[in-house]
Amino acid sequence: MGPRIEDMPQDFKASLCLPTTSAPASAPSNGNCSSYTETQHLSVVGIMFVAQTLLGVGGVPIQPFGISYIDDFAHNSNSPLYLGILFAVTMMGPGLAFGLGSLMLRLYVDINQMPEGGISLTIKDPRWVGAWWLGFLIAAGAVALAAIPYFFFPKEMPKEKRELQFRRKVLAVTDSPARKGKDSPSKQSPGESTKKQDGLVQIAPNLTVIQFIKVFPRVLLQTLRHPIFLLVVLSQVCLSSMAAGMATFLPKFLERQFSITASYANLLIGCLSFPSVIVGIVVGGVLVKRLHLGPVGCGALCLLGMLLCLFFSLPLFFIGCSSHQIAGITHQTSAHPGLELSPSCMEACSCPLDGFNPVCDPSTRVEYITPCHAGCSSWVVQDALDNSQVFYTNCSCVVEGNPVLAGSCDSTCSHLVVPFLLLVSLGSALACLTHTPSFMLILRGVKKEDKTLAVGIQFMFLRILAWMPSPVIHGSAIDTTCVHWALSCGRRAVCRYYNNDLLRNRFIGLQFFFKTGSVICFALVLAVLRQQDKEARTKESRSSPAVEQQLLVSGPGKKPEDSRV
C-alpha cells in the first residue's frame, strides 16, 4: 500500500518543526521535579535494597554453608566434582534470568495500562522501556517454591558412605598409638590427650552470638595470615569484579556498541555466555577429580586458565562499531556545513530542549535528535508486511530535503556482535576453569574447624571488595564516554549518545585490568605453593638419614612394626 496520513500521538506532533506561535512550550516541565516525587523514588530504592539484603541472607545455606557441608561430608575424591556441579547449577539461574528478561523486555513497561489501540513505539525505538519488573515477580515466585524442600531437611545431614569408611580407617590408624600408650603411660602426657580432643570440639562449636563476636576477630586475623588463602581470595575478588561489571553492563554495552535491541542482547547473553560459564565450572571440577590434582596442580590449572582468558581478551579491543554521525554532537561541522545542533535552517522552529525522538537520514546516515532538529514539518506512515514505518518529510535541514526515517540509524557492523560474544564466552569459560580449583585451595589450606568461617570470610570479601564497588567503577567509566546527556529537573539523567570507541576501550580495558590482577595473584599462589613443596621435600630428605640411623641402631631382632615411621 502507498503512504497514508494518520493521526499520530502527541509526542510525535510535538517533535515536528512548528512555528513558534503554535509550538508547545520548550521549557521542561517541573511537574515531576517536586520533593514528593523524589521521596517516592528514594522509597523505591530503599525497597530494592531491603529485597537484595533478604536475598543475600536467604542464599547463605547454599553459599557459603553448602560449600563447607559438601567438603565435610563428601569423600575427598568426589568433593571437587560436587562443588563444580553446585557452582554450575548456581550459574543456571542468571542464564535463565537473561532469557526471561529477553522475553519480558519485549512487553511494554505499562503492560497493565495499555490503551485500546496499543502504542506506536517498537522495541527498536530508543524510547522503548520493557516490562523489567515482571521478571522480579516470576523469579520471586520460583525462589519461594524452591525454598519449600528446605523444611524437610533433617537436623543432622548424613555423611557419604565412602567418607565414613575413610574416616574409620583414619581413626583406626590414629588410635593404634594410643592403645600402645596404655602399656607405657609415660609416653603420652595428659596435656597432649587434651590437645587432641580440642580439634574435635572445635569442629562443631556451640557458640552464642556474643561468643562468636569475640572469637571472630581472632579467627579472621588467623585466616588472613595464611598466604594461600589471602592470595586466592584476592584473585577471586578480581574475577568477581570482572563478572559483576560484565553481568551488569554487558547488555547495555552490546546494545550501544552494535545497535541491537535490549531484548536481543539479553537473549544472546543467556544463550551463549552463561552456558559457557557452566561448562567451564564443570570442566574445572572434572579435571581436579580425574587428574587427582594437589595444591600445586590446582594452582597451575588456575594460572593456565587465566593466561588463556587474558590472551583471548585482546581481540575484543578491535571488534566493535564506531559512532555514526549525529547532527550537532559527533559530526565535524566543517565537513558537513549546516549540520550544527541549531542551524539557521531551523530558526523558525521551536524545538523542545528536552526532546528525544531520533530520526535518521538513510542517504547520508546522519542522525538527528528530533524531527524538529532536522527541520521536518510533516510525517507519513507507510505500511509494511510486519509493521509500519514512519517517515518525516519537508525537512529543511536535510540534504536535498530527503525524508528521514523514525528511529536511530542502524549500525553497519551489527553482524560483529556474535563473534564478539563468542570470544567473551570463550574467555568466561576459561576463567571459570579456576572456580573449583581455587575453592579447593581454600578448603584444603585452612584448618578443618575454621573451614566454614573461612568460606564465610571469603564471601564477605567478595561482596565488599568486588560485587559492591565493581558496578560503580564500571558505571563511572562508562559515563565518562557519554557525549550527550538528557536533562531532568536541571540535572543529568540518562546518556543519549556515547563515543563508541572510548566506550569499548574503557569497558574492555577494565575487564582486562581485573583479569591481569587475577593472573598476578595466581602466579604468586603457584610460587608460594612450589616454595612450600620444596621446603617439605627438603625437610623429608633431612629426616631420612636419621630414620636410617635409627633402623641400624634398632638391631636385627627388632620387629618391623616397631620401626615404622
Coordinates of C-alpha atoms in Angstrom, one line a residue:
M1 CA 0.0 0.0 0.0
G2 CA 1.1 3.6 -0.6
P3 CA 1.7 6.1 2.2
R4 CA -1.2 7.4 4.1
I5 CA -1.7 10.2 6.6
E6 CA -2.6 9.2 10.2
D7 CA -3.2 10.9 13.4
M8 CA 0.0 10.4 15.4
P9 CA 0.4 10.7 19.2
Q10 CA 1.1 14.0 20.8
D11 CA 4.8 13.4 21.4
F12 CA 5.3 12.8 17.7
K13 CA 3.4 16.0 16.9
A14 CA 5.5 17.9 19.5
S15 CA 8.7 16.8 17.8
L16 CA 7.9 18.5 14.5
C17 CA 9.2 21.8 13.3
L18 CA 6.2 24.1 14.1
P19 CA 6.1 27.9 14.1
T20 CA 6.9 29.5 17.4
T21 CA 3.3 30.7 17.9
S22 CA 1.8 27.3 17.6
A23 CA 4.6 25.2 19.1
P24 CA 4.4 23.9 22.6
A25 CA 6.5 25.5 25.3
S26 CA 10.1 24.4 25.0
A27 CA 10.9 24.7 28.7
P28 CA 10.9 21.4 30.5
S29 CA 8.1 20.8 32.9
N30 CA 8.8 20.9 36.6
G31 CA 5.7 18.8 37.4
N32 CA 7.9 15.7 38.1
C33 CA 10.6 17.6 40.0
S34 CA 8.8 18.1 43.3
S35 CA 10.2 16.9 46.6
Y36 CA 7.3 14.4 46.8
T37 CA 8.3 12.7 43.6
E38 CA 12.0 12.5 44.8
T39 CA 10.8 11.0 48.1
Q40 CA 8.8 8.3 46.1
H41 CA 11.9 7.5 44.1
L42 CA 14.0 7.1 47.3
S43 CA 11.4 4.9 48.8
V44 CA 11.5 2.6 45.8
V45 CA 15.3 2.4 46.0
G46 CA 15.0 1.5 49.7
I47 CA 12.7 -1.3 48.9
M48 CA 15.1 -2.7 46.4
F49 CA 17.9 -2.5 49.0
V50 CA 15.8 -4.5 51.5
A51 CA 14.9 -7.0 48.9
Q52 CA 18.6 -7.6 47.9
T53 CA 19.5 -7.9 51.6
L54 CA 16.9 -10.6 52.2
L55 CA 18.0 -12.3 49.0
G56 CA 21.6 -12.4 50.3
V57 CA 20.5 -13.8 53.7
G58 CA 18.4 -16.5 52.0
G59 CA 21.3 -17.6 49.9
V60 CA 23.6 -18.4 52.9
P61 CA 22.5 -22.0 53.3
I62 CA 23.7 -22.7 49.7
Q63 CA 26.8 -20.5 49.6
P64 CA 28.9 -20.5 51.7
F65 CA 27.4 -23.1 54.1
G66 CA 26.6 -25.5 51.3
I67 CA 30.2 -25.4 50.1
S68 CA 31.6 -26.3 53.6
Y69 CA 29.0 -29.1 54.0
I70 CA 29.9 -30.7 50.7
D71 CA 33.6 -30.7 51.6
D72 CA 32.9 -32.0 55.1
F73 CA 30.5 -34.9 54.3
A74 CA 31.5 -36.0 50.8
H75 CA 34.5 -38.1 50.0
N76 CA 37.7 -36.2 49.3
S77 CA 37.9 -37.5 45.7
N78 CA 34.2 -36.6 45.0
S79 CA 34.3 -33.1 46.6
P80 CA 35.7 -31.2 43.6
L81 CA 33.1 -32.7 41.3
Y82 CA 30.2 -32.0 43.7
L83 CA 31.4 -28.4 44.2
G84 CA 31.7 -27.9 40.4
I85 CA 28.1 -29.2 40.0
L86 CA 26.9 -26.8 42.7
F87 CA 28.6 -23.8 41.1
A88 CA 27.3 -24.8 37.7
V89 CA 23.7 -25.2 38.8
T90 CA 24.0 -21.8 40.6
M91 CA 25.0 -20.2 37.4
M92 CA 22.0 -21.6 35.6
G93 CA 19.9 -19.0 37.4
P94 CA 21.4 -15.9 35.8
G95 CA 21.4 -17.6 32.5
L96 CA 17.7 -18.4 32.7
A97 CA 17.2 -14.8 34.1
F98 CA 18.7 -13.3 31.0
G99 CA 16.5 -15.4 28.8
L100 CA 13.4 -14.5 30.8
G101 CA 14.5 -10.8 30.7
S102 CA 14.7 -11.0 26.9
L103 CA 11.0 -12.1 26.8
M104 CA 9.9 -9.6 29.4
L105 CA 11.6 -6.7 27.6
R106 CA 9.5 -7.3 24.5
L107 CA 6.5 -6.2 26.6
Y108 CA 6.0 -2.5 27.3
V109 CA 6.6 -1.4 30.9
D110 CA 3.0 -0.3 31.5
I111 CA 1.6 -3.7 30.4
N112 CA -1.4 -3.2 32.8
Q113 CA -2.2 0.2 31.5
M114 CA -2.1 -0.2 27.7
P115 CA -4.5 1.8 25.6
E116 CA -7.1 0.0 23.5
G117 CA -5.3 0.8 20.2
G118 CA -1.9 0.0 21.6
I119 CA 1.2 2.2 21.3
S120 CA 3.1 3.3 18.2
L121 CA 6.6 2.6 19.7
T122 CA 8.5 -0.5 18.7
I123 CA 11.2 -2.4 20.6
K124 CA 13.8 -0.8 18.3
D125 CA 12.8 2.7 19.4
P126 CA 15.3 4.1 21.9
R127 CA 12.4 5.4 24.0
W128 CA 11.0 1.9 24.5
V129 CA 11.0 0.7 28.1
G130 CA 10.4 -3.0 28.6
A131 CA 8.5 -4.7 31.5
W132 CA 11.6 -5.1 33.6
W133 CA 9.6 -5.5 36.8
L134 CA 7.7 -8.6 35.6
G135 CA 10.8 -10.8 35.8
F136 CA 11.2 -10.0 39.5
L137 CA 7.7 -11.3 40.3
I138 CA 8.3 -14.5 38.3
A139 CA 11.7 -15.1 39.9
A140 CA 10.4 -14.4 43.4
G141 CA 7.7 -17.0 43.0
A142 CA 10.2 -19.5 41.8
V143 CA 12.5 -18.8 44.8
A144 CA 9.6 -19.3 47.2
L145 CA 8.8 -22.7 45.6
A146 CA 12.4 -23.8 45.7
A147 CA 12.7 -23.0 49.4
I148 CA 9.9 -25.4 50.4
P149 CA 12.2 -28.6 50.3
Y150 CA 14.4 -27.0 53.0
F151 CA 11.7 -27.5 55.6
F152 CA 12.0 -31.3 55.2
F153 CA 15.8 -31.5 55.7
P154 CA 16.9 -33.5 58.8
K155 CA 18.6 -31.8 61.7
E156 CA 21.9 -33.6 61.0
M157 CA 22.9 -34.4 57.5
P158 CA 24.2 -37.9 56.8
K159 CA 27.8 -38.5 55.6
E160 CA 28.7 -40.3 52.4
K161 CA 29.4 -44.0 52.9
R162 CA 32.8 -43.8 51.4
E163 CA 33.7 -40.9 53.6
L164 CA 32.6 -42.8 56.7
Q165 CA 34.8 -45.8 55.7
F166 CA 37.7 -43.4 55.1
R167 CA 37.3 -41.7 58.4
R168 CA 37.1 -45.0 60.3
K169 CA 40.4 -46.1 58.7
V170 CA 42.0 -42.8 59.8
L171 CA 40.7 -43.2 63.3
A172 CA 41.9 -46.8 63.4
V173 CA 45.4 -45.7 62.4
T174 CA 45.4 -42.8 64.9
D175 CA 44.0 -45.0 67.7
S176 CA 46.7 -47.7 67.4
P177 CA 49.5 -45.5 69.0
A178 CA 47.0 -44.7 71.8
R179 CA 46.5 -48.4 72.5
K180 CA 50.2 -48.9 72.7
G181 CA 50.4 -45.9 75.0
K182 CA 48.4 -47.8 77.6
D183 CA 51.3 -50.1 78.2
S184 CA 53.7 -47.2 78.7
P185 CA 51.7 -44.2 80.1
S186 CA 54.8 -42.1 80.4
K187 CA 55.0 -41.7 76.6
Q188 CA 51.8 -39.6 76.5
S189 CA 51.0 -36.7 78.8
P190 CA 47.5 -35.6 79.8
G191 CA 48.1 -32.3 78.1
E192 CA 48.7 -34.0 74.7
S193 CA 45.5 -36.0 75.1
T194 CA 43.6 -32.8 75.8
K195 CA 45.1 -31.1 72.8
K196 CA 44.0 -33.9 70.5
Q197 CA 40.4 -33.5 71.8
D198 CA 40.4 -29.8 71.2
G199 CA 40.2 -30.3 67.4
L200 CA 37.1 -32.4 67.7
V201 CA 35.5 -29.9 69.9
Q202 CA 36.3 -27.0 67.6
I203 CA 34.9 -28.8 64.5
A204 CA 31.3 -28.0 65.6
P205 CA 31.5 -25.4 68.4
N206 CA 28.3 -24.4 70.1
L207 CA 28.9 -20.7 70.4
T208 CA 26.4 -18.0 71.3
V209 CA 26.3 -14.8 69.2
I210 CA 28.3 -12.9 71.8
Q211 CA 30.9 -15.6 72.0
F212 CA 31.1 -15.7 68.2
I213 CA 31.6 -11.9 68.0
K214 CA 34.5 -12.3 70.5
V215 CA 36.1 -15.1 68.6
F216 CA 35.6 -13.8 65.1
P217 CA 38.5 -11.2 65.0
R218 CA 41.0 -13.8 66.2
V219 CA 39.8 -16.3 63.5
L220 CA 39.8 -13.5 60.9
L221 CA 43.4 -12.5 61.6
Q222 CA 44.5 -16.1 61.8
T223 CA 42.9 -16.8 58.5
L224 CA 44.2 -13.7 56.8
R225 CA 47.8 -14.6 57.8
H226 CA 47.5 -17.6 55.6
P227 CA 49.3 -16.6 52.4
I228 CA 47.5 -19.0 50.1
F229 CA 44.1 -18.1 51.4
L230 CA 44.8 -14.3 51.1
L231 CA 46.1 -14.6 47.5
V232 CA 43.3 -16.9 46.3
V233 CA 40.7 -14.6 47.8
L234 CA 42.4 -11.6 46.1
S235 CA 42.3 -13.4 42.8
Q236 CA 38.7 -14.3 43.2
V237 CA 38.0 -10.6 44.1
C238 CA 39.5 -9.6 40.7
L239 CA 37.4 -12.3 38.9
S240 CA 34.2 -11.3 40.8
S241 CA 34.9 -7.6 39.9
M242 CA 35.1 -8.6 36.2
A243 CA 32.0 -10.8 36.5
A244 CA 30.0 -8.1 38.3
G245 CA 30.8 -5.4 35.7
M246 CA 30.1 -7.8 32.8
A247 CA 26.8 -9.1 34.2
T248 CA 25.6 -5.5 35.0
F249 CA 26.7 -3.6 31.9
L250 CA 27.3 -6.2 29.1
P251 CA 23.7 -5.9 27.8
K252 CA 23.9 -2.1 27.7
F253 CA 27.3 -2.3 26.1
L254 CA 26.1 -4.6 23.3
E255 CA 23.0 -2.5 22.8
R256 CA 25.1 0.7 22.3
Q257 CA 28.1 -0.8 20.6
F258 CA 26.3 -2.8 17.9
S259 CA 22.9 -1.0 17.7
I260 CA 20.8 -4.0 18.8
T261 CA 17.7 -4.1 21.0
A262 CA 17.9 -4.8 24.7
S263 CA 15.8 -7.9 24.2
Y264 CA 18.2 -9.4 21.6
A265 CA 21.3 -8.5 23.8
N266 CA 19.8 -10.4 26.8
L267 CA 18.9 -13.3 24.6
L268 CA 22.4 -13.6 23.2
I269 CA 24.0 -13.4 26.7
G270 CA 21.6 -16.0 28.1
C271 CA 22.2 -18.4 25.2
L272 CA 26.0 -18.0 24.8
S273 CA 27.8 -16.6 27.8
F274 CA 26.2 -18.4 30.7
P275 CA 26.2 -21.9 29.1
S276 CA 29.9 -21.4 28.5
V277 CA 30.4 -20.4 32.2
I278 CA 28.6 -23.6 33.3
V279 CA 30.8 -25.7 31.0
G280 CA 33.9 -24.1 32.4
I281 CA 33.0 -24.7 36.0
V282 CA 32.1 -28.3 35.4
V283 CA 35.2 -29.0 33.4
G284 CA 37.3 -27.4 36.2
G285 CA 35.8 -29.8 38.7
V286 CA 36.2 -32.8 36.5
L287 CA 39.9 -32.0 35.8
V288 CA 40.6 -31.8 39.6
K289 CA 38.9 -35.1 40.2
R290 CA 40.2 -37.1 37.2
L291 CA 43.8 -35.8 37.4
H292 CA 43.9 -36.0 41.2
L293 CA 45.4 -32.5 41.4
G294 CA 47.1 -31.4 44.6
P295 CA 47.6 -27.8 45.7
V296 CA 50.4 -27.2 43.1
G297 CA 48.3 -28.8 40.3
C298 CA 45.3 -26.7 41.2
G299 CA 47.4 -23.5 41.3
A300 CA 48.9 -24.4 37.9
L301 CA 45.4 -25.0 36.4
C302 CA 44.2 -21.7 37.7
L303 CA 47.2 -19.8 36.3
L304 CA 46.9 -21.6 32.9
G305 CA 43.1 -20.8 32.6
M306 CA 43.6 -17.1 33.4
L307 CA 46.5 -16.7 31.0
L308 CA 44.4 -18.2 28.2
C309 CA 41.5 -16.0 29.2
L310 CA 43.8 -12.9 29.0
F311 CA 45.0 -14.0 25.6
F312 CA 41.5 -14.3 24.1
S313 CA 40.5 -10.9 25.5
L314 CA 43.0 -9.0 23.4
P315 CA 40.9 -9.2 20.1
L316 CA 37.9 -7.6 21.9
F317 CA 39.6 -4.2 21.8
F318 CA 39.3 -4.3 18.0
I319 CA 35.8 -5.7 17.5
G320 CA 33.2 -3.0 17.6
C321 CA 31.5 -0.2 15.8
S322 CA 32.4 3.5 15.7
S323 CA 29.8 6.1 16.5
H324 CA 27.7 7.2 13.5
Q325 CA 27.3 10.9 12.7
I326 CA 24.8 12.8 14.9
A327 CA 23.9 16.3 13.9
G328 CA 25.4 18.8 16.3
I329 CA 27.1 16.2 18.5
T330 CA 29.6 13.8 16.8
H331 CA 30.0 15.2 13.3
Q332 CA 32.6 17.7 12.0
T333 CA 30.9 21.0 11.2
S334 CA 33.4 21.9 8.6
A335 CA 32.9 18.6 6.7
H336 CA 29.1 18.9 6.8
P337 CA 28.1 22.5 6.9
G338 CA 24.6 23.2 8.1
L339 CA 24.6 20.2 10.5
E340 CA 25.2 22.1 13.7
L341 CA 22.8 21.5 16.6
S342 CA 20.8 24.7 16.0
P343 CA 21.5 25.6 12.3
S344 CA 19.9 28.6 10.6
C345 CA 17.5 26.2 8.7
M346 CA 15.5 25.6 11.8
E347 CA 15.4 29.2 13.1
A348 CA 11.6 29.3 12.5
C349 CA 11.2 26.1 14.6
S350 CA 10.7 26.0 18.4
C351 CA 12.4 22.7 19.2
P352 CA 11.9 21.3 22.8
L353 CA 15.1 21.4 24.8
D354 CA 14.5 18.0 26.4
G355 CA 13.0 16.3 23.4
F356 CA 14.3 13.0 22.1
N357 CA 12.8 11.3 19.1
P358 CA 15.7 10.4 16.9
V359 CA 15.4 10.2 13.1
C360 CA 17.9 9.0 10.5
D361 CA 18.7 10.2 7.0
P362 CA 19.2 7.0 5.1
S363 CA 21.2 8.7 2.3
T364 CA 23.9 10.3 4.4
R365 CA 23.5 8.1 7.6
V366 CA 23.2 11.3 9.7
E367 CA 21.0 11.1 12.8
Y368 CA 19.1 14.0 14.3
I369 CA 17.9 14.2 17.9
T370 CA 14.3 15.0 16.9
P371 CA 12.5 15.7 13.6
C372 CA 12.4 19.3 14.7
H373 CA 16.2 19.4 14.6
A374 CA 16.0 18.2 11.0
G375 CA 13.5 20.9 10.2
C376 CA 10.7 18.4 9.4
S377 CA 7.2 19.8 9.4
S378 CA 5.1 16.8 8.4
W379 CA 5.0 13.0 8.5
V380 CA 3.6 10.0 6.7
V381 CA 3.2 6.3 7.7
Q382 CA 4.0 3.6 5.2
D383 CA 2.5 0.2 5.8
A384 CA 4.9 -2.8 5.6
L385 CA 4.3 -6.5 5.9
D386 CA 5.2 -6.9 9.5
N387 CA 5.0 -3.3 10.8
S388 CA 4.5 0.3 9.8
Q389 CA 7.4 2.8 9.2
V390 CA 7.1 6.4 10.0
F391 CA 8.8 9.0 7.6
Y392 CA 9.2 12.7 8.3
T393 CA 9.0 14.9 5.3
N394 CA 9.6 18.6 4.3
C395 CA 12.9 18.6 6.2
S396 CA 14.7 21.9 5.6
C397 CA 17.9 20.8 7.3
V398 CA 18.4 17.6 5.4
V399 CA 20.4 17.5 2.2
E400 CA 18.1 17.9 -0.8
G401 CA 15.1 17.8 1.5
N402 CA 15.0 14.0 1.6
P403 CA 12.5 12.3 4.0
V404 CA 14.0 10.9 7.2
L405 CA 13.1 7.6 8.9
A406 CA 11.9 7.5 12.5
G407 CA 14.4 5.8 14.8
S408 CA 18.2 5.7 15.2
C409 CA 20.4 4.8 12.3
D410 CA 21.3 1.1 12.1
S411 CA 24.9 0.1 12.6
T412 CA 27.0 -1.1 9.7
C413 CA 28.7 -3.7 11.8
S414 CA 25.9 -5.3 13.8
H415 CA 27.0 -8.7 12.4
L416 CA 30.1 -8.5 14.6
V417 CA 28.1 -8.9 17.8
V418 CA 28.1 -12.7 17.5
P419 CA 31.9 -13.1 17.1
F420 CA 32.4 -10.6 19.9
L421 CA 30.1 -12.5 22.2
L422 CA 31.7 -15.8 21.2
L423 CA 35.1 -14.5 22.3
V424 CA 33.6 -13.2 25.5
S425 CA 32.0 -16.6 26.2
L426 CA 35.3 -18.5 25.5
G427 CA 37.2 -16.2 27.9
S428 CA 34.5 -16.7 30.5
A429 CA 34.7 -20.5 30.2
L430 CA 38.5 -20.3 30.6
A431 CA 38.2 -18.0 33.6
C432 CA 35.6 -20.3 35.2
L433 CA 38.1 -23.3 34.9
T434 CA 39.7 -21.7 38.0
H435 CA 36.5 -21.7 40.1
T436 CA 36.6 -25.1 41.6
P437 CA 40.4 -25.4 41.9
S438 CA 40.6 -22.1 43.7
F439 CA 37.9 -23.2 46.2
M440 CA 39.8 -26.4 46.8
L441 CA 42.9 -24.4 47.6
I442 CA 41.0 -22.6 50.3
L443 CA 39.2 -25.6 51.7
R444 CA 42.4 -27.7 51.9
G445 CA 44.6 -24.8 53.1
V446 CA 42.8 -23.8 56.3
K447 CA 42.1 -25.8 59.5
K448 CA 39.1 -28.0 59.5
E449 CA 37.5 -26.3 62.4
D450 CA 37.9 -22.9 60.7
K451 CA 36.7 -24.0 57.2
T452 CA 33.1 -22.7 57.5
L453 CA 34.3 -19.4 58.8
A454 CA 37.0 -19.2 56.2
V455 CA 34.5 -19.6 53.4
G456 CA 32.2 -17.1 55.0
I457 CA 35.1 -14.6 55.3
Q458 CA 35.8 -15.3 51.6
F459 CA 32.3 -14.5 50.5
M460 CA 32.3 -11.4 52.8
F461 CA 35.4 -10.0 51.0
L462 CA 33.9 -10.9 47.6
R463 CA 30.7 -8.9 48.4
I464 CA 32.5 -5.9 49.9
L465 CA 35.5 -5.7 47.6
A466 CA 34.0 -6.9 44.3
W467 CA 30.2 -7.1 43.9
M468 CA 29.6 -3.7 45.6
P469 CA 32.2 -1.4 44.1
S470 CA 32.7 -3.0 40.7
P471 CA 29.4 -1.9 39.2
V472 CA 30.0 1.6 40.4
I473 CA 33.5 1.6 38.9
H474 CA 32.3 0.3 35.6
G475 CA 29.3 2.7 35.6
S476 CA 31.6 5.7 36.2
A477 CA 33.9 4.6 33.5
I478 CA 31.0 4.2 31.0
D479 CA 29.7 7.7 32.0
T480 CA 33.0 9.3 31.0
T481 CA 32.4 8.2 27.4
C482 CA 29.0 10.0 27.1
V483 CA 28.8 12.8 24.5
H484 CA 25.2 13.9 25.0
W485 CA 23.2 13.8 28.3
A486 CA 19.5 14.2 28.7
L487 CA 18.5 16.6 31.5
S488 CA 15.8 16.0 34.1
C489 CA 15.0 18.7 36.7
G490 CA 18.1 20.6 35.6
R491 CA 20.4 17.5 36.3
R492 CA 21.9 14.8 34.2
A493 CA 19.5 12.0 33.9
V494 CA 20.4 9.5 31.1
C495 CA 23.1 9.4 28.4
R496 CA 21.6 9.5 24.9
Y497 CA 24.8 9.0 22.9
Y498 CA 28.2 7.5 23.6
N499 CA 31.6 7.7 21.9
N500 CA 31.6 4.0 20.9
D501 CA 35.4 3.7 20.6
L502 CA 36.0 5.2 24.0
L503 CA 33.2 3.0 25.4
R504 CA 34.8 -0.2 24.0
N505 CA 38.3 0.7 25.1
R506 CA 37.4 1.6 28.7
F507 CA 34.9 -1.2 29.3
I508 CA 37.1 -3.9 27.8
G509 CA 40.2 -2.2 29.4
L510 CA 38.6 -2.5 32.9
Q511 CA 37.9 -6.2 32.2
F512 CA 41.5 -6.7 31.1
F513 CA 42.8 -4.9 34.2
F514 CA 40.9 -7.2 36.6
K515 CA 42.0 -10.3 34.6
T516 CA 45.6 -9.2 34.8
G517 CA 45.3 -8.8 38.6
S518 CA 43.9 -12.3 38.8
V519 CA 46.8 -13.7 36.8
I520 CA 49.3 -12.0 39.1
C521 CA 47.6 -13.4 42.2
F522 CA 47.5 -16.9 40.8
A523 CA 51.2 -16.7 39.8
L524 CA 52.1 -15.7 43.4
V525 CA 49.9 -18.6 44.7
L526 CA 51.8 -21.1 42.5
A527 CA 55.2 -19.6 43.6
V528 CA 54.3 -19.9 47.3
L529 CA 53.0 -23.5 46.8
R530 CA 56.1 -24.5 45.0
Q531 CA 58.2 -23.0 47.7
Q532 CA 56.3 -24.8 50.4
D533 CA 56.6 -28.1 48.5
K534 CA 60.3 -27.6 48.1
E535 CA 60.7 -26.9 51.8
A536 CA 58.6 -30.0 52.6
R537 CA 60.8 -32.2 50.4
T538 CA 64.0 -30.7 51.9
K539 CA 62.7 -31.5 55.4
E540 CA 61.9 -35.1 54.4
S541 CA 65.4 -35.5 52.9
R542 CA 67.0 -34.2 56.1
S543 CA 64.9 -36.6 58.2
S544 CA 65.7 -39.7 56.1
P545 CA 69.3 -40.2 57.4
A546 CA 68.0 -40.0 61.0
V547 CA 65.5 -42.7 60.2
E548 CA 68.1 -44.9 58.5
Q549 CA 70.4 -44.5 61.6
Q550 CA 67.5 -45.4 63.9
L551 CA 66.9 -48.6 61.8
L552 CA 70.6 -49.6 62.1
V553 CA 70.6 -49.0 65.9
S554 CA 67.4 -50.9 66.4
G555 CA 69.2 -54.2 65.5
P556 CA 68.1 -57.3 63.6
G557 CA 65.9 -58.6 66.5
K558 CA 63.5 -55.6 66.3
K559 CA 60.1 -56.3 64.8
P560 CA 59.3 -54.4 61.6
E561 CA 56.1 -52.9 63.2
D562 CA 58.3 -51.1 65.8
S563 CA 60.5 -49.5 63.1
R564 CA 57.7 -47.9 61.1
V565 CA 57.7 -44.1 60.7

